[in-house]
Amino acid sequence: MSEPTLEFEDLKLAYMVRGTAREVLRGVSFAIQAGEAYGLVGESGCGKSTAAYAAIRSLPRNARVLSGAVRLAGRDVLSLKKNELRDLRANTVSMVYQDPSQALNPTIRVGPQLIESFTVMGVDKHEALKRSTAILHKVQIADPDVVMDRFPHQLSGGMQQRVVIAMALACDPKLLILDEPTTGLDVTVEAEVLDLIRNIRTEYGTSVLFISHNLSVVRSICDKVGVLYAGKLVEEGSAQNVFEHAVHPYTIGLLKCLPTHGLRKDAQRLSTIPGFLPSLGADLPTCVFVERCSFADETCTTEVPLWRSLGTSSVRCHHAEKVAGSPAENEIAGVSVEINRKIKPILELVNVSKSFHQGGQSFKAVQDVSLSLYAGETLGLVGESGSGKTTLAHTLLGLHAADAGGKILCDGKELLPGRRRRTLEQIRAIQIVFQNPDSALNRRRSVRKIITRTLRHLARVTPEEIESRLRSVIAAVRLTEGHLDMRPGQLSGGLKQRVAIARAYAGQPRVMVCDEPTSSLDVSVQAAILNLLADIQRESNTSYLFISHDLRVVRYLSDRIAVLYLGRIMEVGPAERVFDGPHHPYTEALLSAVTSTTGSTTSRIKLEGEIPSSMSPPSGCVFHTRCPRRLEGDICSTVEPPLMATPDGGVMRCHIPFEKLGGRV
Amino acid sequence: MARYVIRRLGLAVVTLFILSVVVFVVASVLPGSVGRAILGPFALQESVDQINKELGVNGSLYSQYFRWISHAIRGDFGDSYKFQGPVTDYLASAFWSSTKLAVLTLIIVVPIGILGGAIAALRKDQASDRIITVTGLSLAVTPEFAIGIVLILFFAVKLRWVPAGGSADGSIIQQFKVLILPAVTLSATLFGYIARMTRAGTIEALAADYTRTAELKGLSRSRVLGVHVLRNALLPTIAVLASQMSYLLGGLLVTETMFNYKGLGLLIANAANDRDIPMLMAAVFVVGTFAMIMTLIADVITAWLNPRIRFGSHV
Amino acid sequence: MTSETQPIAKTPSQEMRSQLLRSKTFLLGNLGVAFWAICAIAPGLIVNRDPAEQNLIKKWTHPFTDGFVLGTDRSGRDVLSRAIYGAREIMFIAPAATILGVVVGVMLGLMMGYLGRVVDDILSRIIEALISLPVILVALLALTVLDAGRATIIGVIGFLFAPLIARTVRAAVLAERNLDYVRCAELSGENSLYVMFVEILPNIFGPIIVEFTVRLGYAVFTMAGLSFIGFGTQPGSPDWGRTIFDERTSLLSNVWWPSIIPAIALASLVVSINLIADAIQGVVDK
């Protein structure tokens, strides 16, 4: 076999924090062969990005290589001279990272930034310009000249990422490093960027190092996968093998946390991984996973597990055979709850609109939305960014006032538009859990203070009862008394989100809005939070308005789903029907974008063009500009389809008759 | 961009109006009458009234303000109480002298400040960074006269290279000799701010992802710094430079007094000591206007350098 | 991504405190300020000569002669005593003016940042106009018209600092306002005063402390400048600014100590204050 494109040889790397070395990579070895795509997966803090940056020696100043080597195209990266390193970067390796808007220089036009990637290799200006145009065509940018004349901020996120990828391809690299290249992009855009990466691989035969926390994305791109935990590889093998027949307890745990295969809250609770990731530089003399492993025994705490091959995978575990052979753990079944939709809904929105003014123009972020929410029910709200999901939620909460003309009813009584004009009782009825608990919790206050203030002020709990109510709230979110006197900064992300849920739940609201409550969390933590939300709902019959960009998460928790596009309802219906069809063409495209990342080979439904601005929404059906099933003639572009009732009690906004809409085959 | 500039200009007019009101209110409405302030506590009330009338500070406040501002717009700030001549004449020559001093100061301090800040940023947390930062900071907060007096001691008294003060007349070289000490004094104060801002801007740009992109393209260090870092680093510096203009102008007051240099600063100090209210009001108003124009220019330059504003769809 | 690591032990404010105590510049700055504070409160502890005692025969005595450690000035007064007593006025007026400015500025900043809209628009315009004016000029204008007592100086400097402080506080409040805990408080039915003063204010303590120390330095700077021009202190006062103005001409006769000594004293005070400010800023920014 020829020499590998990239090879890590027992790399140990530490960050110096106030004089002490904190080990991040604890001896990482792997190799990427020519033309191979290698995925490095793991939760945040496992060292995967550090590994990526070590491969091109772009490390922070406090990083120290303790031992080991990195070879790129046969050269020892860590001992190259400065000009040799520059040469290597210019000709052999390229990198694309997470946020494309940060990766491009905001003050320079796209053209010169791209041309520079060619001139650095000694190509003359004229030739560089020609090649730049050609490479933009390659990354499927239709009008390169226009794009090259733009500044980065004038391009959409997907376009920016294409430009960054074009820059990376300029030198026809032997190795392309992709560090979370689609995180933060909408599903439809993510799917396009992934398509592009696949095309590039077949066309250029470039080796790829792909870093991601998103397992399904890695699976859809990579040939081989390495699972990193606390700075050590714990399992490696072909992508198919690792994802379908994982043998390391950590890999198995990670995979089981995901609400995949149409899993729903009433069918099954999600698995979680107990415990915490060891902190940076923690002393881990034997197996790095031992503290959280349900298979661990005495051998695991005394002997270092060796890297050994097991069938087609390699693994670092004493009990891999036993783990692989053991039957699936007893999955805890969920409990299904009957929702009575015959009585009046808890919450009703009738023709709610919200417009904003910007630069003298006014535009509708939410237009004529009518929805209802019943006791104990979860209504999922999905749509790409800019679809008005969060605006709708904030309008409902009264954080900003709805436009005149619509109505919000809670328990049959009309709520006035802004929160200032609502009674305390009305405010208390609708609460919210925000995406980022760091932002949602006052960092100067203890957990106790955060919750008691809500109990006393909002829930009007008497001083005598405070203590007992506090305890029951804490218990409901599975926190302990020990957490009460901590500040948010002393808690982990998952625990913080529990505190945020406790705050929202303390006033016993009728409706809880959950705005992407798990998207800043790792998958294992996400599973625990989703379980918690399902438990709380079952116990208290609280209704949820659940917003998420992750369709699998929405499906797990929701009873009904509403799909928004440009602030308008496209369809509302029972979760199973919306997912399995017949569904709106937009929903179909969203779902298809997700399946393409889970590795299935069905051809993806592509959405043409970019999301139009809500400043100037398209005429007729707002979705017609991107609709793959636009009808012949001009009905779609001239007449806005009315919301039609569907047989299952939902609504649909499409000119295509309900029976003829697509569904999952 | 055009929209941004127009908006900025509109705001400047509003600011100018507020500025004139502030100056007027401070001088006229605060307890105590102008005439009394000029003549002192023992003067007869009739004389005070008389002088108030001469200065146009009788009648309703609104009409007083209107009279003052309508003349001021046409460049007529009335007569100096002390010199008995039009304020504008004295103001003009002093303004010219001060401009010479300010320009020389900027020529000295802007390149040195930017260079110092950039060096400090590139050697972040090393000895040279600490030296530049701490020296800059110390100089920035030390009053100009405390720095000026040390400079006079060494360069005028001990070494006798340049005069200890005076006016800038005669040949260019003579003028330069007079101007250099006060200019260095003012520069010393401004250096710290400019260096500090450049340092912060450069550090931010160095840590940015786009700089990493440039490095990973394999570009040379000088190209990474010159093309990718510098422009982004200087954006905040220019904005600060403008806001420091008011410090520079405030510094003129003390520095010109120290070096007995006949510019706006000395004019104002003398007017204050002589209680020459019309002169004082005019000078403060002119200085404020000037500072505001500088801010405006800097805002426009910053906007022009920043494509997000220049090509922003809506600002 | 939030990482799921084990809880850490120290709260951010504890961490800040321990970092400050390790900072050499912070300790040095405090030492300087403490020294001048003692001089201001009890100058008699340090020197025993009367700073006002004239002795024309001993005019311009060189340092270390006749028991005058730092020599005498044009009226034969002890330069060392005057330098020590010179701290009195400024060490009282500058902190008082700064406290006034911070209190007013914080209130304005909180209102502008949190209430926003019309309040913010109007106040922002006024503040922008005030900021474009050099503080020392407006102070001079006001002191010319008003009687130049201590209270006036404190009021004028404090009032002129308030907009600068308000601008910083406003920016900090705007950043906080974007955080969801403010929304959470609003959805707990809290009123604006509670949100501003109980929820937000503790979170912007860092920038306020930085602003306080920085402004204290400026207050000394401004006060010294005014007194150099002849405002704010009585003739003959040992105040540094006034002394330097009075004695600067002796330089030409090669007599440096009466003017250079107070200049060094003044510089040491402002530099000390700013070393503290710099250290705090370094910790707060992290």
mmCIF file of C-alpha atoms in Angstrom, chain A residues 18 44 213 276-277 397 399 419-420 424 427 431-432 434 439-445 453-454 457-458 487 489-490 492-494 503 519-522 525, chain C residues 1-11 13 15 19 22 114 176 178-181 183-184 186-192 194 198-200 202-203 205:
data_model
loop_
_atom_site.group_PDB
_atom_site.id
_atom_site.type_symbol
_atom_site.label_atom_id
_atom_site.label_comp_id
_atom_site.label_asym_id
_atom_site.label_seq_id
_atom_site.Cartn_x
_atom_site.Cartn_y
_atom_site.Cartn_z
ATOM 1 C CA ARG A 18 -1.363 28.838 33.995
ATOM 2 C CA SER A 44 -17.587 18.785 22.151
ATOM 3 C CA HIS A 213 -20.491 16.194 15.983
ATOM 4 C CA PHE A 276 -19.800 13.908 32.540
ATOM 5 C CA LEU A 277 -17.001 14.194 30.040
ATOM 6 C CA LEU A 397 -45.471 35.593 24.781
ATOM 7 C CA LEU A 399 -42.401 40.121 24.152
ATOM 8 C CA ARG A 419 -46.909 41.679 27.926
ATOM 9 C CA ARG A 420 -47.159 45.039 29.667
ATOM 10 C CA LEU A 424 -49.710 38.542 35.955
ATOM 11 C CA ILE A 427 -48.122 36.196 31.773
ATOM 12 C CA GLN A 431 -43.625 30.658 29.591
ATOM 13 C CA ILE A 432 -40.530 29.921 27.524
ATOM 14 C CA PHE A 434 -34.720 29.514 25.438
ATOM 15 C CA SER A 439 -28.060 33.647 28.033
ATOM 16 C CA ALA A 440 -31.322 32.746 29.747
ATOM 17 C CA LEU A 441 -29.966 32.561 33.276
ATOM 18 C CA ASN A 442 -28.747 35.603 35.155
ATOM 19 C CA ARG A 443 -25.129 34.665 35.783
ATOM 20 C CA ARG A 444 -24.900 36.659 39.015
ATOM 21 C CA ARG A 445 -27.676 34.702 40.710
ATOM 22 C CA ARG A 453 -37.903 34.805 42.611
ATOM 23 C CA THR A 454 -40.177 33.277 39.975
ATOM 24 C CA HIS A 457 -43.201 37.032 42.208
ATOM 25 C CA LEU A 458 -44.901 35.195 39.381
ATOM 26 C CA ARG A 487 -24.266 29.996 40.004
ATOM 27 C CA GLY A 489 -21.276 29.423 35.556
ATOM 28 C CA GLN A 490 -20.535 26.504 37.838
ATOM 29 C CA SER A 492 -22.581 22.196 32.864
ATOM 30 C CA GLY A 493 -24.680 22.978 29.793
ATOM 31 C CA GLY A 494 -27.218 20.266 30.480
ATOM 32 C CA ARG A 503 -37.637 28.577 35.951
ATOM 33 C CA SER A 519 -29.590 22.701 19.894
ATOM 34 C CA SER A 520 -26.698 24.067 21.926
ATOM 35 C CA LEU A 521 -26.227 20.734 23.686
ATOM 36 C CA ASP A 522 -24.346 17.550 22.859
ATOM 37 C CA VAL A 525 -27.332 15.687 26.927
ATOM 38 C CA MET C 1 -21.519 23.778 21.613
ATOM 39 C CA THR C 2 -21.677 23.688 25.349
ATOM 40 C CA SER C 3 -19.426 21.021 26.646
ATOM 41 C CA GLU C 4 -20.616 18.692 29.305
ATOM 42 C CA THR C 5 -17.714 18.850 31.700
ATOM 43 C CA GLN C 6 -17.661 18.617 35.418
ATOM 44 C CA PRO C 7 -18.746 21.641 37.438
ATOM 45 C CA ILE C 8 -15.987 24.102 38.218
ATOM 46 C CA ALA C 9 -15.271 25.287 41.695
ATOM 47 C CA LYS C 10 -14.836 29.069 41.555
ATOM 48 C CA THR C 11 -17.440 31.632 40.647
ATOM 49 C CA SER C 13 -16.130 37.017 40.666
ATOM 50 C CA GLU C 15 -11.703 34.156 40.005
ATOM 51 C CA GLN C 19 -6.451 37.338 39.458
ATOM 52 C CA ARG C 22 -1.843 38.429 41.590
ATOM 53 C CA TYR C 114 -33.049 49.342 28.663
ATOM 54 C CA GLU C 176 -27.125 42.506 28.417
ATOM 55 C CA ASN C 178 -29.941 40.951 24.190
ATOM 56 C CA LEU C 179 -29.537 38.146 26.671
ATOM 57 C CA ASP C 180 -32.569 36.037 27.364
ATOM 58 C CA TYR C 181 -32.503 36.384 31.142
ATOM 59 C CA ARG C 183 -36.734 38.392 28.676
ATOM 60 C CA CYS C 184 -37.209 35.763 31.389
ATOM 61 C CA GLU C 186 -40.038 40.349 31.873
ATOM 62 C CA LEU C 187 -41.999 37.138 31.530
ATOM 63 C CA SER C 188 -41.986 36.815 35.301
ATOM 64 C CA GLY C 189 -43.926 40.069 35.307
ATOM 65 C CA GLU C 190 -41.077 42.143 36.739
ATOM 66 C CA ASN C 191 -41.324 45.916 36.252
ATOM 67 C CA SER C 192 -38.721 47.979 34.438
ATOM 68 C CA TYR C 194 -36.549 45.786 38.911
ATOM 69 C CA VAL C 198 -31.779 44.226 40.208
ATOM 70 C CA GLU C 199 -31.338 42.010 37.161
ATOM 71 C CA ILE C 200 -29.070 43.987 34.835
ATOM 72 C CA PRO C 202 -25.102 43.526 38.945
ATOM 73 C CA ASN C 203 -24.062 42.076 35.598
ATOM 74 C CA PHE C 205 -20.560 45.939 37.543
#
